[in-house]
XYZ file of C-alpha atoms in Angstrom:
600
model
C 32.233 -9.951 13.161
C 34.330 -6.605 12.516
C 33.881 -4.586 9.732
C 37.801 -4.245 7.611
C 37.026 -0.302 7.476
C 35.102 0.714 10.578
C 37.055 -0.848 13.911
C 35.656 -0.112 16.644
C 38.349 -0.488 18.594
C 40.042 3.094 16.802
C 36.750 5.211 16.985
C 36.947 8.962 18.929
C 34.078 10.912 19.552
C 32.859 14.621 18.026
C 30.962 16.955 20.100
C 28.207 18.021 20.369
C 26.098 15.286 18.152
C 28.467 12.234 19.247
C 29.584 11.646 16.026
C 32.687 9.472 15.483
C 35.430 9.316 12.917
C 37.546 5.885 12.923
C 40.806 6.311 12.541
C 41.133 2.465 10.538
C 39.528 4.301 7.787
C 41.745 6.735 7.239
C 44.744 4.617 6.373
C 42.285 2.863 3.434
C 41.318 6.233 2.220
C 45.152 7.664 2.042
C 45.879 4.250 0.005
C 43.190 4.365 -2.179
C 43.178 8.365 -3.393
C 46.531 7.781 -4.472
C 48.052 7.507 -7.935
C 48.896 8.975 -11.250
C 47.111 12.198 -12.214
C 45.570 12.576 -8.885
C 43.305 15.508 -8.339
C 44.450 17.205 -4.673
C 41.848 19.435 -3.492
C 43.559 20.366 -0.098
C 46.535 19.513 1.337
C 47.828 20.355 4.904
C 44.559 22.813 5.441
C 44.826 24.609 2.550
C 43.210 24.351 -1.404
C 44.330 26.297 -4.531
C 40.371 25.171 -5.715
C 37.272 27.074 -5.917
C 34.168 25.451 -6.287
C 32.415 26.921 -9.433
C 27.997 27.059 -9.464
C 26.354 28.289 -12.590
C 24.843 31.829 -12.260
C 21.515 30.644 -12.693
C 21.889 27.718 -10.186
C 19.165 26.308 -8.674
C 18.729 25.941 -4.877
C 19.741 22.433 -4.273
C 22.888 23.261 -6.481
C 23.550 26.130 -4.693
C 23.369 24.009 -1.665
C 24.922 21.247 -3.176
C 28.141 23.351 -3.405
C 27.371 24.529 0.779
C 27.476 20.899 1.435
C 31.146 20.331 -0.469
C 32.500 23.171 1.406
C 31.074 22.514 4.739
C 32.234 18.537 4.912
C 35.727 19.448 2.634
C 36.530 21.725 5.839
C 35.709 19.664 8.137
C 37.479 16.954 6.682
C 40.440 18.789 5.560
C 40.517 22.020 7.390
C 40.540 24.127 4.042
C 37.449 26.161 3.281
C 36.974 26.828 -0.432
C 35.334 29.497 -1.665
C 32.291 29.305 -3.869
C 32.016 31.605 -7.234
C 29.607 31.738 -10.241
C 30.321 30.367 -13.563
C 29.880 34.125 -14.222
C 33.798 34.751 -13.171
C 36.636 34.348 -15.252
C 37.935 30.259 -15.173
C 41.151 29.548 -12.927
C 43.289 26.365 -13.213
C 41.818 24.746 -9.652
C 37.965 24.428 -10.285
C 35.433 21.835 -8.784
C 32.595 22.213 -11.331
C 29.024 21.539 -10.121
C 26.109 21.562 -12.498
C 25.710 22.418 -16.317
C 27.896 25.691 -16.181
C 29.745 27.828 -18.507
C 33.528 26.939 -17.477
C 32.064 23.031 -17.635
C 31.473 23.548 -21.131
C 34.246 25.138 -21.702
C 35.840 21.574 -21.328
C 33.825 20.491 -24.423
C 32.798 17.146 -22.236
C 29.830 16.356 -24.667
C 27.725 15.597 -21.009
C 24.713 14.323 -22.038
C 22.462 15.869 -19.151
C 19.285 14.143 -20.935
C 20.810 10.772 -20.585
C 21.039 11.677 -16.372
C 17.349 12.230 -15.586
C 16.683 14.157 -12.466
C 18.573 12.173 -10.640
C 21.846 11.129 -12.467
C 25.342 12.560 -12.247
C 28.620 12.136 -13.622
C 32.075 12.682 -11.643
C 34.954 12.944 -13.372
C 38.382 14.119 -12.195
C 41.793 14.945 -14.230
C 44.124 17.010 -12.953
C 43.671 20.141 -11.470
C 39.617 20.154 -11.939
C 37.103 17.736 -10.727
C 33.447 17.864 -12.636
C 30.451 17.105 -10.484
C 27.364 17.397 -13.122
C 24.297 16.276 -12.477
C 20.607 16.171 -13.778
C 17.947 18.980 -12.627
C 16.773 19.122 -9.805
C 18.784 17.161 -7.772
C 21.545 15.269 -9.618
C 24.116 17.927 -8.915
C 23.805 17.774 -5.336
C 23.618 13.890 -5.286
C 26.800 13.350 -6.976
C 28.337 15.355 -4.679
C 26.725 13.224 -1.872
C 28.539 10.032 -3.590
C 31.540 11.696 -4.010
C 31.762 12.573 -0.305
C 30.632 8.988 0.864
C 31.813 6.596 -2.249
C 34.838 8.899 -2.536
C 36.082 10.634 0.747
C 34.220 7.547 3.179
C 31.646 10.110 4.862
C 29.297 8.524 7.037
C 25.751 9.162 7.535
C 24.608 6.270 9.893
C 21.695 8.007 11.544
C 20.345 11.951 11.926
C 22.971 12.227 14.834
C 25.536 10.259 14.432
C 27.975 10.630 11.559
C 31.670 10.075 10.718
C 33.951 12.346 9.101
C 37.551 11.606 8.255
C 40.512 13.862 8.785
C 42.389 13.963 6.076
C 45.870 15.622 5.585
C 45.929 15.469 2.013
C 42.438 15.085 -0.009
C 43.186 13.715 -3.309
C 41.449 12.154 -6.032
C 42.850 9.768 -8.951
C 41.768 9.844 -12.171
C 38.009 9.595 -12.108
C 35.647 8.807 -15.025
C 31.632 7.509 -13.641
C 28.024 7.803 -14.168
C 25.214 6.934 -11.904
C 21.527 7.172 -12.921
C 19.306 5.221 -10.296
C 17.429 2.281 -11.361
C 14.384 3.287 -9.134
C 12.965 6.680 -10.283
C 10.783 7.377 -6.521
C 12.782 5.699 -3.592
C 11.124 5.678 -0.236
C 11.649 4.478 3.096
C 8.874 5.011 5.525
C 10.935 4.352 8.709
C 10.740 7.209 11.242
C 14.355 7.102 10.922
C 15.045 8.463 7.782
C 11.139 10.659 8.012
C 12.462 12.557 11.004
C 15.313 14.841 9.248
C 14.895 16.172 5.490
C 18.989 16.496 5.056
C 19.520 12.975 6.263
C 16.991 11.872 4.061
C 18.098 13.746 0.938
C 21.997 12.603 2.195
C 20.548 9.397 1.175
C 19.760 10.401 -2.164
C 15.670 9.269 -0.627
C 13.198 11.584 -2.831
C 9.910 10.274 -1.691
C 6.226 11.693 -0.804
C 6.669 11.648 3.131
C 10.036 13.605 3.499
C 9.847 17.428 4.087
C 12.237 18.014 1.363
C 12.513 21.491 -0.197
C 14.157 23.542 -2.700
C 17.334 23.064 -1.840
C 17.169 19.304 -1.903
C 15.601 19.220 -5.329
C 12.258 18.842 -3.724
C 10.766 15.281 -3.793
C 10.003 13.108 -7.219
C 6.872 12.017 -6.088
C 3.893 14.413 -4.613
C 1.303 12.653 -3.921
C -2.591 14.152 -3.059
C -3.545 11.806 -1.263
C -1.512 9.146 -0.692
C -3.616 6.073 -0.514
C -6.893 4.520 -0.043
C -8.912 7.631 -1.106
C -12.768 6.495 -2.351
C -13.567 7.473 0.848
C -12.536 10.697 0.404
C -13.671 10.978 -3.780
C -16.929 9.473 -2.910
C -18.456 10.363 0.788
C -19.966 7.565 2.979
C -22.592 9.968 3.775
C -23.951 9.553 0.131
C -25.332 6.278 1.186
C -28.655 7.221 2.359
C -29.653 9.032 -0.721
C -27.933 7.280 -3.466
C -26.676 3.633 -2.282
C -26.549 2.337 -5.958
C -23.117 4.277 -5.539
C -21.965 1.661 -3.141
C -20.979 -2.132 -3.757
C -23.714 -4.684 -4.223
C -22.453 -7.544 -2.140
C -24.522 -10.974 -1.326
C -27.678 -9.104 -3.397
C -27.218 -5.986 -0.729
C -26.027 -2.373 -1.234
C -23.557 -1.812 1.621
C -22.144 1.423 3.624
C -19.610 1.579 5.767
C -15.721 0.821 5.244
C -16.621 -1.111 1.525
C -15.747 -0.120 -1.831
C -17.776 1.744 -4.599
C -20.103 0.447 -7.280
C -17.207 1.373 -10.237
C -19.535 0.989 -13.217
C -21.678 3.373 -12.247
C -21.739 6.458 -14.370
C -22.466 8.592 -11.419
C -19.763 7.410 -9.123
C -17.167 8.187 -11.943
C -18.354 11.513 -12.532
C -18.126 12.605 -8.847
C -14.561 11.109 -8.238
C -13.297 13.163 -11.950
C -14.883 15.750 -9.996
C -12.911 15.151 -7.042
C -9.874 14.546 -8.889
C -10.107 18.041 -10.565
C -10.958 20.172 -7.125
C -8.213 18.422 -5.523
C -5.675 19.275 -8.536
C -6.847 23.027 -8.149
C -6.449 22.982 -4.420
C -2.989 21.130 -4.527
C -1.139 22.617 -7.309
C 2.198 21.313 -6.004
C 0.956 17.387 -7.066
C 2.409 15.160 -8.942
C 0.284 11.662 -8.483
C -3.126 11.670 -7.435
C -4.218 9.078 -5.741
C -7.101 6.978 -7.016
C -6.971 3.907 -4.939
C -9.672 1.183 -3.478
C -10.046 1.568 0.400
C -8.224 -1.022 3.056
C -11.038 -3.379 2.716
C -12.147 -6.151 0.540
C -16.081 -5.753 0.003
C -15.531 -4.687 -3.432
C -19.289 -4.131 -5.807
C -20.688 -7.781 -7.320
C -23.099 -6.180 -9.426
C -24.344 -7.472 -12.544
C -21.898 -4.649 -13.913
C -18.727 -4.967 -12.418
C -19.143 -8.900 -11.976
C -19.244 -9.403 -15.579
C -16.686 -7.240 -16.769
C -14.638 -9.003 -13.603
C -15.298 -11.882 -14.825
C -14.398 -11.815 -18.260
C -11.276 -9.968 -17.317
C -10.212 -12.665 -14.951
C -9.722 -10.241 -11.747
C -11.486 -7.597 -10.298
C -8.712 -5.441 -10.953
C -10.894 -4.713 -13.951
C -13.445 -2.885 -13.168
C -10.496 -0.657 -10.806
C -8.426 -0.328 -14.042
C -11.207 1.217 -16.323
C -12.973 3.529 -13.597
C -9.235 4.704 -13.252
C -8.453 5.006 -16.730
C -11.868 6.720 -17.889
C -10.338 9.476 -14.850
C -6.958 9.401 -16.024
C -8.259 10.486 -19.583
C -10.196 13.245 -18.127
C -7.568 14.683 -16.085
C -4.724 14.445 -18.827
C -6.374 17.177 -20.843
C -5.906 19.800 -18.760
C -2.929 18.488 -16.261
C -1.095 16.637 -18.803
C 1.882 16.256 -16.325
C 0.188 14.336 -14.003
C -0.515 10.860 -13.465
C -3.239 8.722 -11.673
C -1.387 6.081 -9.278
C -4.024 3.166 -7.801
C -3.166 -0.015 -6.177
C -2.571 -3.846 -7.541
C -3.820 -4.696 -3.907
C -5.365 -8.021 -1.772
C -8.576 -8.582 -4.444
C -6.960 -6.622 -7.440
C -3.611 -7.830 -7.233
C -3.961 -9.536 -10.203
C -4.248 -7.884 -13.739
C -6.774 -7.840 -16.034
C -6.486 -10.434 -19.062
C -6.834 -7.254 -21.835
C -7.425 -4.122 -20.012
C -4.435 -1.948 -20.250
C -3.834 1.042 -17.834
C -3.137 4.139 -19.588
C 0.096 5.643 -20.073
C -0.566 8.273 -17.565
C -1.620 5.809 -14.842
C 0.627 4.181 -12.183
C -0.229 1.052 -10.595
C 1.482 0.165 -7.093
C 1.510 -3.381 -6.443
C 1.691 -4.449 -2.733
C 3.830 -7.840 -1.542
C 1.062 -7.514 1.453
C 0.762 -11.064 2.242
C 3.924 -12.577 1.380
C 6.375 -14.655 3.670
C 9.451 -11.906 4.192
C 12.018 -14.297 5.710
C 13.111 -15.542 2.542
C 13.797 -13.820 -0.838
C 10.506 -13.562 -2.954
C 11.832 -14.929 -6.236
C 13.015 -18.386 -4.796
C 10.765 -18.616 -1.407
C 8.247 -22.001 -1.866
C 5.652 -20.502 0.271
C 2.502 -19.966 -1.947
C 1.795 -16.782 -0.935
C 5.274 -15.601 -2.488
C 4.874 -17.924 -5.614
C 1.486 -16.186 -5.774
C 3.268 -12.900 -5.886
C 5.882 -13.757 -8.193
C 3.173 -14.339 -11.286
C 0.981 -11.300 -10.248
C 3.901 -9.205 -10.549
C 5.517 -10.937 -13.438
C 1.848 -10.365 -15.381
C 1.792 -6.802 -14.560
C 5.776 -6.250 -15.693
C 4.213 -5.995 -19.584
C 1.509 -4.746 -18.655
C 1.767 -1.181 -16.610
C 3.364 1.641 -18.024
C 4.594 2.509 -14.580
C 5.153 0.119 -11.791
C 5.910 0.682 -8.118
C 5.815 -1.708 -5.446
C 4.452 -1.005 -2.057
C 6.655 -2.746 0.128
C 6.736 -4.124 3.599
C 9.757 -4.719 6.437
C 8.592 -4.850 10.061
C 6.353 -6.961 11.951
C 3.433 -4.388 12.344
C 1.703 -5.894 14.617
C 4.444 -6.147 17.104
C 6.714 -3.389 16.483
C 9.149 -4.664 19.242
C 9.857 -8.375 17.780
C 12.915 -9.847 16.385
C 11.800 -10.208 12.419
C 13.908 -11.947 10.184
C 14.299 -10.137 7.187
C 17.313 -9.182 6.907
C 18.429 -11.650 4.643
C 16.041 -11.214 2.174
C 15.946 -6.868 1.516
C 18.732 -7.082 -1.278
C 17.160 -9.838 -3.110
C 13.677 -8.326 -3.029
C 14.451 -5.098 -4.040
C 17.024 -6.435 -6.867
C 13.672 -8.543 -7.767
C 11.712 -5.590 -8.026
C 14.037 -3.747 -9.830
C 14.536 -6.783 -12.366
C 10.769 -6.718 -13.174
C 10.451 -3.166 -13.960
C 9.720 -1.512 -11.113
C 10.624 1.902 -11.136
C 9.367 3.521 -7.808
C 9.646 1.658 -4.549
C 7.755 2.716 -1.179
C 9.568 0.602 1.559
C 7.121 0.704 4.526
C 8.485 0.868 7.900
C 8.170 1.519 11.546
C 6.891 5.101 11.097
C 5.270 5.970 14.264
C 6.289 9.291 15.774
C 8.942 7.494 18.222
C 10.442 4.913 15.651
C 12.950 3.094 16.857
C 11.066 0.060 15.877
C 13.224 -3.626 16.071
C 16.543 -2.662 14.685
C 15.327 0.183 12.824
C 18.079 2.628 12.799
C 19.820 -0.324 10.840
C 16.998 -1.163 8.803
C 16.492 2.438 7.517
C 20.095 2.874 6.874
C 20.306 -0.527 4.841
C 16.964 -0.133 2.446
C 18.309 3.610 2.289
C 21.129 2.269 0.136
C 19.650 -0.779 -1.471
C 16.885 1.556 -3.033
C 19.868 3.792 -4.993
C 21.877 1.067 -5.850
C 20.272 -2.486 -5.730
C 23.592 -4.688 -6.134
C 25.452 -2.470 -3.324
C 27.803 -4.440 -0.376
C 25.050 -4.961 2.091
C 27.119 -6.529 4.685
C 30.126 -3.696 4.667
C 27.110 -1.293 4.789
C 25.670 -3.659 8.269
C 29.362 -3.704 9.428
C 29.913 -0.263 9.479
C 26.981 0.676 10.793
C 27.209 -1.602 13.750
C 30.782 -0.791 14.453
C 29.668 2.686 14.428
C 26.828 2.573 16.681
C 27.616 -0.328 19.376
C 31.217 0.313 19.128
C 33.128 -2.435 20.903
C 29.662 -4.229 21.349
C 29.230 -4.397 17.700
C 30.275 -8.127 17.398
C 28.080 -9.179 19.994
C 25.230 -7.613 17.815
C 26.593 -8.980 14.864
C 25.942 -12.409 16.553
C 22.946 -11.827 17.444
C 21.957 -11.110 13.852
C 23.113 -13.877 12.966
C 21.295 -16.211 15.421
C 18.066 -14.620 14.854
C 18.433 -15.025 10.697
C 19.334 -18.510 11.255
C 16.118 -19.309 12.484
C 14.456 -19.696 9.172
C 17.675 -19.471 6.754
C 17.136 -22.692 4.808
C 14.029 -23.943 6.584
C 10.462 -24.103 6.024
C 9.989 -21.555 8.698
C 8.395 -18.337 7.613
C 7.990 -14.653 8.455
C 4.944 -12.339 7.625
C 4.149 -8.900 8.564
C 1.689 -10.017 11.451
C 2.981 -12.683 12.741
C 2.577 -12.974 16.673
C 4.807 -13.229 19.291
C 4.899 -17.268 19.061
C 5.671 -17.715 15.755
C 7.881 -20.310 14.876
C 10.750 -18.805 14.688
C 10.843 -17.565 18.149
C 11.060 -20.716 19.758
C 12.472 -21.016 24.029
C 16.203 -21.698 22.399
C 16.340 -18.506 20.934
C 15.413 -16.634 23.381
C 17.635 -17.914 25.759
C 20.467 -17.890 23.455
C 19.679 -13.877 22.351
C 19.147 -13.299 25.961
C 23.095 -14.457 26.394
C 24.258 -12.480 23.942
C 23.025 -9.405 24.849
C 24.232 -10.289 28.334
C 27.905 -9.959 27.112
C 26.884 -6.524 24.557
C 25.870 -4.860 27.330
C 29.576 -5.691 29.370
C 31.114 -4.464 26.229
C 29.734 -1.440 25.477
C 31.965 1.305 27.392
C 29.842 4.090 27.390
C 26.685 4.748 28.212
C 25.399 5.826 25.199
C 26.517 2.956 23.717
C 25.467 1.219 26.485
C 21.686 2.334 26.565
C 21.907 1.804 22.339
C 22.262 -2.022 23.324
C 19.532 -1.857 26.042
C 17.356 -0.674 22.839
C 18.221 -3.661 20.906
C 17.261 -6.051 23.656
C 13.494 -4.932 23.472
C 12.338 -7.519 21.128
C 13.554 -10.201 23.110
C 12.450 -8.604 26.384
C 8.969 -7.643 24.360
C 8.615 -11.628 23.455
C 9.395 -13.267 27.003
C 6.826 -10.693 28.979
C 4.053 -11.550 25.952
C 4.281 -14.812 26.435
C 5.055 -15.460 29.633
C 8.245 -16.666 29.309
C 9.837 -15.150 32.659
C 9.047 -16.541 35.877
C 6.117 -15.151 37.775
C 8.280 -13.223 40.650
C 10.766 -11.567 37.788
C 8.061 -10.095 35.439
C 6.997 -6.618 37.169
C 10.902 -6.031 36.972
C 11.112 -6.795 33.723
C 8.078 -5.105 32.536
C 9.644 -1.505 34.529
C 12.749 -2.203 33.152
C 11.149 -2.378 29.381
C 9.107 0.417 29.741
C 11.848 2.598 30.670
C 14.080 2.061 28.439
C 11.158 1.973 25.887
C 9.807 5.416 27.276
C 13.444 7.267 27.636
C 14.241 5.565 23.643
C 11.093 7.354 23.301
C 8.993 4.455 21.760
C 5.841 5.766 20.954
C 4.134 2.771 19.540
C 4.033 -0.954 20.417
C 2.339 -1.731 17.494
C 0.924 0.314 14.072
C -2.562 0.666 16.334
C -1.827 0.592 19.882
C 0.792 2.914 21.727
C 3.042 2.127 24.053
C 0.955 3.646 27.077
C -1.799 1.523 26.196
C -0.168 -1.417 25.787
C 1.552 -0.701 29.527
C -1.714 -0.482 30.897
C -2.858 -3.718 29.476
C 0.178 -5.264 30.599
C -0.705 -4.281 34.230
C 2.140 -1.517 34.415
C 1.099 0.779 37.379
């Protein structure tokens, strides 16, 4: 199906990044930017407005007002200039930030109210306001103005669309926005690959090189996860194993847990805690968070406390809190995240985390397919009371979230359905940061993960947004005049498990249920008649991409006849090498897998 805005049919290209601009949009925008005390900014390739930075700006609102300029030319053809709020006021300003001529206006803005993230637009007449909170409100508003406002596109880190305008105009505008989610992440290498794409997003996470000028990131972790390893050394084993868990009546090393009610143990990871805080100055959250293994301590100890506490997120929650205490004293500003994870998903019956602590529950084992509040599987109903329990109980909740089959990076998984429900979910239980983990191996380009980044991109700053104009646009963007084939395609592969007792989870294998000979055969068609559509052959090798997953399933299980598989397999791998796919799966690269495959 074709999106009403982007046709694909009306699309020219831009050199040198092959970015597009469709000309369908255009007559929406001219429509819609009309009416009674309309703000024109330029008209004909000229402007009578300045755009207005206090003197003291910071660098993302500096660059905030770089980024207005640089797409208002290119969409218009008029360059404004850029002055302090230091100058004498004119009658064509575009405000940006808390500055002198703003309050001048006597707006009563109530920058508190906007957080670090918030912003207000408002435009009357001759002057349009773009205020936003410190540090990177400012330069976010003027993001939404450019893409809620003017329709820029920013579909992925090369390929954009920019309208030309003849007359940019404004009517009467009066909004706020202050995101729901205070840390939005998503861990695709799609959106981890390019800082200004990322911050274009309004994304502020751990993981994205973002700098001054994007109002650096609202979460810096040290380290990021799963760190008793790294608080309390394996090597310790041989002298002291009472620091390690007592399992089956035996101390045990390796990849296991620590004993967390030992005095000892918690004095060495405070320790930790406080060299890492002096050697990482720049952290926000330090992570305090049980290793990627079960084996947690049975002692006498931790059982009991455990036990009482109905969860063994117990004896995690008090060895973190008795650190969190420590460290608030002389770092007051930062906080102590740890995980709600596989054993300790569940919360403790009276133990409270502290105010400074974060806990980051992970929806590791649910079914995906369908949305978590209403999916019957009992891994998801599971779910739904651990993270209804914790809701009253954290201070600060994020969720740790998962959207690609990670054991076969390159297989249709049917999702897509269910990301605006789960995040609305999330957001509906208190959850206030949300890490969306991805396809983030160095080559991406995981099953439909230019799309996926670009949807969960917008879903994390605004839950209840228009997910399928968002798909629509994107596809009509990116396949062009094959975008209805891949629209179809979508479709087929959601329908799978849309209103069936079929489900989808994050390792499923290449036989799963929803991948049945039909399918295949059926996807295989499709893609048939995308790739005779697509008239160029960018567009052209874009669809070859999107065919992996079905390619990936009929060489993995055999479903090609005998004589047609080493052509297959070539033909995979070099479209997989030129995409460049780096990884077949979170642990084994694409090379590897080739070789197993019996590629010469």
């Amino acid at each position: 199906m074709r999106s009403s805005i982007f046709n694909p049919t009306n699309l020219r290209q831009e050199v040198p990044l092959g970015r597009i601009w469709p000309v369908a949009l255009t007559i929406i925008l001219a429509a819609s930017l009309s009416g009674r005390a309309a703000t024109t900014i330029a008209e004909n390739g000229k402007s009578r407005h300045r755009i207005v930075v206090p003197a003291d700006a910071i660098p993302s609102e500096r660059y905030a007002a770089e980024e207005l300029q640089r797409y208002l030319e290119r969409m218009s053809g008029a360059k404004l200039p850029i002055a302090t709020d230091a100058e004498p006021p004119q009658s064509h300003e575009i405000l940006l930030g808390d500055n002198a001529h703003l309050r001048r206006l006597k707006l009563n803005l109530d920058f508190n109210q906007l957080g670090t993230d918030g912003f207000t637009l408002r435009a009357d007449g001759n002057r349009l306001v773009i205020a936003g909170g410190r540090p990177r409100g400012t330069l976010y508003g003027v993001y939404a103005l450019l893409e809620d406002k003017f329709g820029v596109r920013w579909f992925t880190p090369d390929l954009e669309a920019v309208p030309k305008l003849a007359r940019v105009r404004l009517p009467k505008l009066h909004e706020t926005q202050v995101p729901a989610l205070e840390y939005r992440e998503v861990y695709w290498t799609e959106m981890l690959k390019d800082p200004d794409f990322a911050a274009r997003h309004r994304l502020n996470g751990n993981h994205y090189q973002l700098t001054g000028k994007h109002g650096g990131r609202a979460a810096v972790y040290f380290p990021f996860v799963h760190s008793l390893d790294a608080l309390v050394p394996p090597e310790l084993y041989g002298d002291h194993p009472e620091y390690f868990p007592l399992i089956e009546g035996k101390r045990k090393d390796g990849y296991v847990q620590r004993c967390l009610s030992n005095p000892d143990v918690l004095k060495i990871a405070t320790d930790g805690v406080r060299h890492w805080l002096r050697e990482h100055p720049e952290a926000t959250i330090i992570s305090v968070s049980q290793n990627d293994t079960f084996n947690y301590c049975q002692c006498e100890k931790c059982r009991e406390l455990d036990e009482a506490e109905g969860s063994p997120s117990a004896s995690l929650i008090r060895f973190v809190n008795a650190i969190a205490r420590e460290v608030e004293r002389d770092y007051p500003g930062v906080r102590i995240d740890t995980l709600a994870y596989q054993y300790s998903r569940r919360p403790p019956k009276t133990l409270r985390p502290r105010h400074n602590v974060i806990v980051r529950l992970c929806s590791i084992e649910c079914c995906f397919a369908h949305p978590l509040e209403t999916c019957p599987a009992p891994e998801n109903q599971r779910f739904r009371d651990d993270i209804i329990a914790w809701q009253p109980v954290a201070p600060l909740l994020y969720v740790w979230d998962y959207t690609p089959n990670f054991a076969n990076y390159q297989q249709p998984f049917p999702n897509l359905d269910a990301l605006q429900p789960n995040v609305r979910f999330f957001v509906q239980h208190g959850v206030k940061g949300l890490f969306e983990q991805g396809n983030y191996s160095s080559g991406g380009n995981g099953e439909m993960g230019p799309l996926r980044a670009y949807l969960l991109s917008k879903l994390l700053w605004n839950p209840n947004t228009d997910v399928r104009r968002h798909t629509d646009e994107f596809l009509a963007a990116y396949y062009e005049n094959a975008a209805g084939k891949i629209r179809d395609y979508l479709e087929l592969l959601e329908s799978q498990v849309r209103g069936q007792d079929i489900h989808a989870h994050i390792f499923d294998p290449p036989t799963a249920a929803y991948l049945k000979d039909e399918f295949i055969e059926r996807a295989d068609r499709i893609f048939d008649a995308a790739q005779q559509l697509a008239r160029n052959d960018t567009v052209r090798f874009r669809v070859r991409v999107a065919r992996l997953p079905v390619q990936y399933v009929k060489l993995v299980t055999n479903r090609v006849p005998a004589d047609e598989r080493p052509a297959l397999l070539r033909q995979f791998l070099e479209v997989a090498r030129k995409a460049p796919i780096s990884n077949i799966s979170e642990g084994l690269s694409l090379n590897d897998w080739a070789k197993r495959m019996g590629a010469e």
